[in-house]
Tab-separated table of C-alpha atoms and ligand atoms in Angstrom:
chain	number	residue	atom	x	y	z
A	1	UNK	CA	-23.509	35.579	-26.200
A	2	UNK	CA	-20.982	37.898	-26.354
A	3	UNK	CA	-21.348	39.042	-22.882
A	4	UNK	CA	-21.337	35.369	-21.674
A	5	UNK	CA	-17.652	34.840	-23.302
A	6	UNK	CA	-16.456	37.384	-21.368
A	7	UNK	CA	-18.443	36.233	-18.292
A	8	UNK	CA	-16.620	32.475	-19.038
A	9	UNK	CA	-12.866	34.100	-19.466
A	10	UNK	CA	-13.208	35.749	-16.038
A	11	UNK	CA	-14.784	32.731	-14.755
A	12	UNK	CA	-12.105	30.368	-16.086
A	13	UNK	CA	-9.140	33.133	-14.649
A	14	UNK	CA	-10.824	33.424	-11.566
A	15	UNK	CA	-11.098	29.600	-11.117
A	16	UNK	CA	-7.726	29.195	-12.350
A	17	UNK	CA	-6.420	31.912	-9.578
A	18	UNK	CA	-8.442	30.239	-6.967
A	19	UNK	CA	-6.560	26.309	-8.255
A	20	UNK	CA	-2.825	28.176	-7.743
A	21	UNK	CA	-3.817	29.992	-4.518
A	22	UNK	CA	-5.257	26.424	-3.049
A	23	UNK	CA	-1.625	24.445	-4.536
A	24	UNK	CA	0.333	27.166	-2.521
A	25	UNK	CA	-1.240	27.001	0.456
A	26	UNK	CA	-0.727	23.409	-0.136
A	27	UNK	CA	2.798	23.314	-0.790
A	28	UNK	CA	3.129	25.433	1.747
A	29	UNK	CA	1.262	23.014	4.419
A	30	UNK	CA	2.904	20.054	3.506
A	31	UNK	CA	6.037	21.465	5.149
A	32	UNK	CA	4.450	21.523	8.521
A	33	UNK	CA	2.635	18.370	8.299
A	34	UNK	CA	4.611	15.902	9.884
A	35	UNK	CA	5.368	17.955	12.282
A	36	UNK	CA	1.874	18.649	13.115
A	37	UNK	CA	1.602	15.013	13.060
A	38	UNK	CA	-0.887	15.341	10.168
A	39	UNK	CA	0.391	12.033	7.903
A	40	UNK	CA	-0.726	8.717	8.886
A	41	UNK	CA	0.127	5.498	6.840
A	42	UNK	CA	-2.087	2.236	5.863
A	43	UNK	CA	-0.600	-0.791	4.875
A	44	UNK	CA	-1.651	-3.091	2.232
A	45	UNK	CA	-1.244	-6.787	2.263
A	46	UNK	CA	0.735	-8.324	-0.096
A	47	UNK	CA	0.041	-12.568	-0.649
A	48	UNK	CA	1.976	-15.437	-1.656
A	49	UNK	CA	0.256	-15.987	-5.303
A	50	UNK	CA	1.365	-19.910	-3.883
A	51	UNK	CA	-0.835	-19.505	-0.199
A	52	UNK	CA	-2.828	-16.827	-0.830
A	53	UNK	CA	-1.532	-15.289	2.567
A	54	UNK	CA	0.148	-11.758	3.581
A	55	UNK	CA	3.904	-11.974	4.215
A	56	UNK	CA	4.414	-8.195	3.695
A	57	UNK	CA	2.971	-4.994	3.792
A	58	UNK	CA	3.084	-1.999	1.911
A	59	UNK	CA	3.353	1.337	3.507
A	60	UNK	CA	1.268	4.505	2.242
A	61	UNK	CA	1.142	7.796	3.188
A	62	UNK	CA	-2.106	9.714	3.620
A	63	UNK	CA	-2.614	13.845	4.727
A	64	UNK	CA	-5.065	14.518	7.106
A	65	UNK	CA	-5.370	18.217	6.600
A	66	UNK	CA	-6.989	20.453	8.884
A	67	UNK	CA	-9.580	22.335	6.649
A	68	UNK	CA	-9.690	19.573	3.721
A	69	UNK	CA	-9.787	16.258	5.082
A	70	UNK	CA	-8.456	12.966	4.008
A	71	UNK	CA	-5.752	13.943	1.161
A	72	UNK	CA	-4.749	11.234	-0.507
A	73	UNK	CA	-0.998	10.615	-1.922
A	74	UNK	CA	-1.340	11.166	-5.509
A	75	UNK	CA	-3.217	14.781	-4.842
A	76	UNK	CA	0.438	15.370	-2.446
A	77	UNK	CA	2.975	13.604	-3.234
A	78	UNK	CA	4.020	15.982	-6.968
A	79	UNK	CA	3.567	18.650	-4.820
A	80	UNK	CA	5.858	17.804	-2.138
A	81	UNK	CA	8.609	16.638	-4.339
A	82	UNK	CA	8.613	19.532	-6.627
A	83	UNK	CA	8.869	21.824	-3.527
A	84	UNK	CA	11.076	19.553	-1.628
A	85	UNK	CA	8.653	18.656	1.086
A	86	UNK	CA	9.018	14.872	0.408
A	87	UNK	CA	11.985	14.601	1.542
A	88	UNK	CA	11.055	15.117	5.084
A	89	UNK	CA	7.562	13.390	4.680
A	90	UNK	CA	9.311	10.218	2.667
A	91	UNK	CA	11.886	10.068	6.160
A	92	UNK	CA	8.910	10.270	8.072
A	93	UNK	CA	7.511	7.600	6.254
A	94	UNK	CA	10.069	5.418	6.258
A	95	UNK	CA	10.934	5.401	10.371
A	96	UNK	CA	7.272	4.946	10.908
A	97	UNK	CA	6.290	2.105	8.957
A	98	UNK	CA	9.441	0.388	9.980
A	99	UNK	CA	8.606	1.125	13.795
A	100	UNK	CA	4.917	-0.118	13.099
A	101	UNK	CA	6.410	-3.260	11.336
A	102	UNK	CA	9.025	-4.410	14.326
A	103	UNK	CA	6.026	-4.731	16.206
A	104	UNK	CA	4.748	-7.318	13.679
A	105	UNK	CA	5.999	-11.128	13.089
A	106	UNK	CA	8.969	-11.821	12.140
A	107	UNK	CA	8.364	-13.195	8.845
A	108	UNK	CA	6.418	-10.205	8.129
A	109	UNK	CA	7.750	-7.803	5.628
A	110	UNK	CA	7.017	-3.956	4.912
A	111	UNK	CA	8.226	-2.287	1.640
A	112	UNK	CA	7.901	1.574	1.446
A	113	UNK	CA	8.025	4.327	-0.938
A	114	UNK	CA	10.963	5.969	-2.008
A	115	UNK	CA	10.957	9.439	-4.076
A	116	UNK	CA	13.836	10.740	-6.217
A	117	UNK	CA	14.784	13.671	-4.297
A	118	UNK	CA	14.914	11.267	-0.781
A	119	UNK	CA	17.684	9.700	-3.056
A	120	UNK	CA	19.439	12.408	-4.091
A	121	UNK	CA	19.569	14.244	-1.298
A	122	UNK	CA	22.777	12.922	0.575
A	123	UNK	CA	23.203	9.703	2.185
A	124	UNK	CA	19.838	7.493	1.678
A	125	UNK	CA	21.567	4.379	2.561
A	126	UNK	CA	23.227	6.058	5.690
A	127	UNK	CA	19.496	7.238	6.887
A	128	UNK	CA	17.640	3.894	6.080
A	129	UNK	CA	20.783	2.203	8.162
A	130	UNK	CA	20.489	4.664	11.457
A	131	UNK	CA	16.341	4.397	10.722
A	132	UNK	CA	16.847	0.439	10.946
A	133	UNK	CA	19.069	0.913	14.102
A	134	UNK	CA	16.615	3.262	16.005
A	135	UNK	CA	13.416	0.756	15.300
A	136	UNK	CA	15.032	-2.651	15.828
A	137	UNK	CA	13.647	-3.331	12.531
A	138	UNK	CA	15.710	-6.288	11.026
A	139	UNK	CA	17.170	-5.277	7.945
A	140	UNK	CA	16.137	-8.636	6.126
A	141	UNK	CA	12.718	-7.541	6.579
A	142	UNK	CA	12.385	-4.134	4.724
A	143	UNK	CA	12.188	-3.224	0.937
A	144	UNK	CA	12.364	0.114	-0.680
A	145	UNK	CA	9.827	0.586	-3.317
A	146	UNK	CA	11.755	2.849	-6.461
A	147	UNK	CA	9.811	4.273	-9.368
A	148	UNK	CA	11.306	4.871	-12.688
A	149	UNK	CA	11.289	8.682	-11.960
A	150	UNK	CA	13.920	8.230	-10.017
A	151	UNK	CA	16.560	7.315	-12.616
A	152	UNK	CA	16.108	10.901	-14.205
A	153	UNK	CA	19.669	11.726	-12.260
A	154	UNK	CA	21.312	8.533	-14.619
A	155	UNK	CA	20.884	4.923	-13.644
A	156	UNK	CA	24.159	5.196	-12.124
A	157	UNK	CA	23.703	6.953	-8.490
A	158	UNK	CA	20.502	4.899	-8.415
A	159	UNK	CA	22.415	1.516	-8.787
A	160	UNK	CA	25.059	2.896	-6.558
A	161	UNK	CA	22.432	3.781	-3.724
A	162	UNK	CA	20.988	0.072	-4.379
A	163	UNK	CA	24.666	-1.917	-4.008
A	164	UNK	CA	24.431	-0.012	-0.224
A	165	UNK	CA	21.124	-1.211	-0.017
A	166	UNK	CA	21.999	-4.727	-0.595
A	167	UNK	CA	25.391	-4.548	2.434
A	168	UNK	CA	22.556	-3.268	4.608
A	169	UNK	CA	20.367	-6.384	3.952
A	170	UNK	CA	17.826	-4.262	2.241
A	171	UNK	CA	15.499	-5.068	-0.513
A	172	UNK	CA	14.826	-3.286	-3.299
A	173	UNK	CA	11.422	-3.427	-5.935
A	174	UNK	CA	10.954	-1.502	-8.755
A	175	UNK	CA	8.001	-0.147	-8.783
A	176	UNK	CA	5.090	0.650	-11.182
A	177	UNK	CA	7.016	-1.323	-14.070
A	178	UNK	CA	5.705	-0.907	-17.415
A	179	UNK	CA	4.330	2.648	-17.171
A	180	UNK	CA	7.923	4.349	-18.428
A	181	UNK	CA	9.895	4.499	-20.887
A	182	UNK	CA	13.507	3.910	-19.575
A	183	UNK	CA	12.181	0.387	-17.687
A	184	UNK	CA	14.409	-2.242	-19.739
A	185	UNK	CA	17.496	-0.275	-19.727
A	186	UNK	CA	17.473	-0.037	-16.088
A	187	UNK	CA	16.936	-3.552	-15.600
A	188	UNK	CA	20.077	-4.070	-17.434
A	189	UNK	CA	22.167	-1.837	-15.068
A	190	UNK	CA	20.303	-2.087	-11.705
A	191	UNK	CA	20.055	-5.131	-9.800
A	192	UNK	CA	16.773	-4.870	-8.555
A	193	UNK	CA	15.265	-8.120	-6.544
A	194	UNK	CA	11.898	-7.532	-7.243
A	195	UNK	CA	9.571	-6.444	-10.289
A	196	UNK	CA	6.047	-4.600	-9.494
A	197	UNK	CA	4.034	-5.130	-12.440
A	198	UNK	CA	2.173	-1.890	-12.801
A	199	UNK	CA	-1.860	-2.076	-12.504
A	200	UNK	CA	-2.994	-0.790	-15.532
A	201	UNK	CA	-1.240	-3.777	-17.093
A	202	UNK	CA	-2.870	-5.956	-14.957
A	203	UNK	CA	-6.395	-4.705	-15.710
A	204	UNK	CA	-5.821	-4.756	-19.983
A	205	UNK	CA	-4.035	-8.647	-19.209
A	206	UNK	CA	-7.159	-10.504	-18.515
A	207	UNK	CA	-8.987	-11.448	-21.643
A	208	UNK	CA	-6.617	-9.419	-23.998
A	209	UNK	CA	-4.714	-11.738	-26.264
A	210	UNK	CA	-1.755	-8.943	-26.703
A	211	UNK	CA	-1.608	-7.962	-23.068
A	212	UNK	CA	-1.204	-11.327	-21.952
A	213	UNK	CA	1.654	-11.752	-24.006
A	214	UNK	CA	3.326	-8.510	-22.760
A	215	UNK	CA	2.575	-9.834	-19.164
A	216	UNK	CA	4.200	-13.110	-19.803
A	217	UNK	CA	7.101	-11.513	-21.588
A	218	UNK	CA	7.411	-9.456	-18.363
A	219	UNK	CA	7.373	-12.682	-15.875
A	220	UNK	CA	10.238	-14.527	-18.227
A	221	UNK	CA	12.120	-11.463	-18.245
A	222	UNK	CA	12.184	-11.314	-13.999
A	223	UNK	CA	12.773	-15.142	-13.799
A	224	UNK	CA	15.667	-14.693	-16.206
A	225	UNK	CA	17.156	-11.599	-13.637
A	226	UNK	CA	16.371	-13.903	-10.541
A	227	UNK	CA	13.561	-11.532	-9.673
A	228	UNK	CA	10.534	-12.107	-7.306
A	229	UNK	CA	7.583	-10.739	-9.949
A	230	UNK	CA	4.404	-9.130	-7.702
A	231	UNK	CA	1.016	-7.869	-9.751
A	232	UNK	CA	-0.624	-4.691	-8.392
A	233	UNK	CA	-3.965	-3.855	-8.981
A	234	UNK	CA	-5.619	-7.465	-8.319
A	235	UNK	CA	-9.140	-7.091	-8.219
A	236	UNK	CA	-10.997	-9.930	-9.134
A	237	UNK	CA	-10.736	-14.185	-9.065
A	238	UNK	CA	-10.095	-13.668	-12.210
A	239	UNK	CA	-7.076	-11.346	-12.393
A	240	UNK	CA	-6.124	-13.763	-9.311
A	241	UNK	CA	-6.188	-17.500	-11.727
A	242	UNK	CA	-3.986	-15.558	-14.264
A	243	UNK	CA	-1.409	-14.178	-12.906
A	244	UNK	CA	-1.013	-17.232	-10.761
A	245	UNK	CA	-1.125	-19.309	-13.828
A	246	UNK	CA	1.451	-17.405	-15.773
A	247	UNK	CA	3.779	-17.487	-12.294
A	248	UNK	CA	3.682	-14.032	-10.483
A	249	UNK	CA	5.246	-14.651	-7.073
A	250	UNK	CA	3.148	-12.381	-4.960
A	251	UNK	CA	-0.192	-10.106	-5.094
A	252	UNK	CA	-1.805	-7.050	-4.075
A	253	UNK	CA	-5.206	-5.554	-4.784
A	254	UNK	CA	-8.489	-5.085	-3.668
A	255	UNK	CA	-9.258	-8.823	-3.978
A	256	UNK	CA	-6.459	-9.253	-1.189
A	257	UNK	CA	-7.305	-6.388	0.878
A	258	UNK	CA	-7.803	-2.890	0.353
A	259	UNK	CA	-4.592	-0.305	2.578
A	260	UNK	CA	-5.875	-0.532	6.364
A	261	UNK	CA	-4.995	1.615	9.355
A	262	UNK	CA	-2.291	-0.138	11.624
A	263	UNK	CA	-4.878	-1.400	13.873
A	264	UNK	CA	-7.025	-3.087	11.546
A	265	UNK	CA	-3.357	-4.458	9.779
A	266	UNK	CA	-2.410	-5.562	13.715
A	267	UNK	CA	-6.216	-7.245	13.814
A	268	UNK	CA	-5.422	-9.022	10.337
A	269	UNK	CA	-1.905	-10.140	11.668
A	270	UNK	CA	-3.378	-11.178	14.800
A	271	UNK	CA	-6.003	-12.902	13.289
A	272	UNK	CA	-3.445	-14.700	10.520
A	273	UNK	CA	-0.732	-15.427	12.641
A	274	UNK	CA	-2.431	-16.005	16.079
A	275	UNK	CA	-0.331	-13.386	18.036
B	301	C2E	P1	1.731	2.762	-5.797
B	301	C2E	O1	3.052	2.652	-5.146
B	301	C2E	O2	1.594	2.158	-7.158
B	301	C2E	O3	0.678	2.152	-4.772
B	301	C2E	C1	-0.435	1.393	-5.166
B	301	C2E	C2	-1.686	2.239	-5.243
B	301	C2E	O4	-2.732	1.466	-5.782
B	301	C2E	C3	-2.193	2.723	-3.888
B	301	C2E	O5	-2.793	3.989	-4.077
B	301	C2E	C4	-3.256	1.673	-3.553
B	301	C2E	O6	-4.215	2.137	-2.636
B	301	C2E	C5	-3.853	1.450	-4.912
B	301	C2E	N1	-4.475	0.127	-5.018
B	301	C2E	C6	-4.286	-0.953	-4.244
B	301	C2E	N2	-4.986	-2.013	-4.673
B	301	C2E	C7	-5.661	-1.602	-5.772
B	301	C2E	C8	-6.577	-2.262	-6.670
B	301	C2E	O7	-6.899	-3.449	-6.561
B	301	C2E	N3	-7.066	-1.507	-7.693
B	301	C2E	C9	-6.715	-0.200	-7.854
B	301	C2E	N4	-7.247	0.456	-8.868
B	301	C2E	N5	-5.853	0.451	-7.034
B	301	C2E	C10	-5.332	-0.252	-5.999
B	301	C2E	P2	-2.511	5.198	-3.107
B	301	C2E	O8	-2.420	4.710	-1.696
B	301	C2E	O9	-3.514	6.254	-3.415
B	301	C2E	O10	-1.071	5.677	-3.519
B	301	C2E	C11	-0.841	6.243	-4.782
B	301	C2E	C12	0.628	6.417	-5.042
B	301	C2E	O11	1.202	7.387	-4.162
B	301	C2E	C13	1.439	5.157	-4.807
B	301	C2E	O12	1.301	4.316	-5.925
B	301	C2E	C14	2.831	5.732	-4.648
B	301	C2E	O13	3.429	5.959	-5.895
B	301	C2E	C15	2.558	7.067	-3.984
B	301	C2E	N6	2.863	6.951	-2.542
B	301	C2E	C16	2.131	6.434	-1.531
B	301	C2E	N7	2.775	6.507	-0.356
B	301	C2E	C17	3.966	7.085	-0.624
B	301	C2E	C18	5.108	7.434	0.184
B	301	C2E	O14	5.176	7.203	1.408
B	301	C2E	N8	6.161	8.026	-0.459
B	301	C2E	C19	6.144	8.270	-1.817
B	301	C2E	N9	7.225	8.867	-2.380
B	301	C2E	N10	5.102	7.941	-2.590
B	301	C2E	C20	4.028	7.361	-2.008
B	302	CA	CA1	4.577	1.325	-4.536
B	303	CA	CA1	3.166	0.552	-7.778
B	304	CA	CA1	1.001	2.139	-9.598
């Protein structure tokens, strides 16, 4: 038994050794990938809780590495923005689904994913604004997505960053709301113009008596700001009849469509829209 301990420790170590090596070379890929032209992005729809029909799109990033395969964003994304990487793969990210989306409708949106460091790191407005000039995208037609991690700087450069936002004619949603702490307080000082109602309060909302009052607290609270309120994380007819019933604007989840390739998002449009 003895002998097995010791077998497990230099297991475990070895394991652990191999887990660091593997997040190095990692963090260490990531700053070569869009170069390589190894991230791709899918876009989910987003429907009118009203219709029932796409009138935006959200952007996600994916890493096709070379040796590993599909990578998806939350096995990345940490990684990047600890080391830095993000702010060259967010960039990325941002001029490609906004090149993707001027080829779509005009009363199609696309919102993409913002990380802190893209925001701190000089002029985000000024990049989004030369971005929207190089793609033709109209302004009107793109939001920034901004998670609550990115208020760990003070609310204050964040609100700042969205008032140049808003000149551009750029909308912003913040994202995953519910899942932080800090989530009120900036709604006091930030104007956002849209609240993403996180998914795992979606999931706990159908059937549970307290939930559902949290999520209706949550949908007078946006209608009091002037917010559009969106649900993530709709999955079923179910979670559908709800949060339509309680007056979420907008929705996104499996039961709408799952994130597609820009081909089958194009075939979806085309198919929608008739061009
Ligand atoms: P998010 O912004 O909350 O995006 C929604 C996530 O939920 C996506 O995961 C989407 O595929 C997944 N999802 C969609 N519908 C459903 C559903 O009905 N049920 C469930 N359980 N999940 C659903 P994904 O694509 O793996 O992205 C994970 C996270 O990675 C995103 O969460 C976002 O925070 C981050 N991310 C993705 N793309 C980017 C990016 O370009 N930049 C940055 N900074 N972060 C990104
Ligand atoms: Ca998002
Ligand atoms: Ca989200
Ligand atoms: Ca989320």
């Amino acid at each position: 038994a003895k002998a097995g301990g010791k077998d497990q420790v230099k297991l475990a170590s070895s394991e652990d050794g191999a887990a660091f090596a593997l997040r190095k070379q990692l963090e260490l890929d990531l700053w070569n990938a869009v170069e390589k032209e190894e991230m791709f992005l899918e876009y989910q729809p987003v429907a009118s809780a009203r219709t029932g029909e796409p009138f935006l799109f959200e952007a996600l990033v994916r890493w096709r590495h070379p040796r590993l395969g599909v990578i998806p964003p939350a096995d990345f994304i940490d990684l990047a923005e600890q080391s830095g990487s993000i702010v060259g793969i967010g960039g990325w990210a941002l001029a490609a689904a906004c090149r993707e989306a001027a080829g779509w409708p005009a009363e199609l949106r696309i919102a993409v994913n913002i990380s802190p460091r893209q925001l701190e790191a000089g002029d985000f407005p000024a990049w989004v604004a030369a971005v929207l000039e190089e793609t033709g995208l109209a302004p009107g037609r793109l939001e920034v997505e901004i998670t609550e991690s990115a208020y760990r700087g003070g609310l204050e450069p964040v609100a700042a960053v969205v008032a140049d936002l808003h000149t551009l004619g750029v909308t912003v949603a913040m994202d995953d709301f519910g899942t932080g702490y800090s989530s009120l307080s900036s709604l006091q000082r930030i104007p956002f113009d849209k609240l993403k109602i996180d998914q795992s309060l979606v999931v706990r909302g159908h059937g549970d008596k307290r939930a559902v009052s949290v999520l209706r607290s949550i949908v007078t609270i946006g209608r009091a700001l002037g917010m559009h309120v969106t649900a993530e994380g709709v999955e079923t007819a179910e979670h559908e009849a709800f949060l339509r019933g309680i007056g979420v604007d907008s929705l996104q989840g499996f039961y709408f469509g799952p994130p597609l390739s820009a081909k089958q998002a194009m075939g979806l449009i085309k198919e929608r829209f008739g061009r």
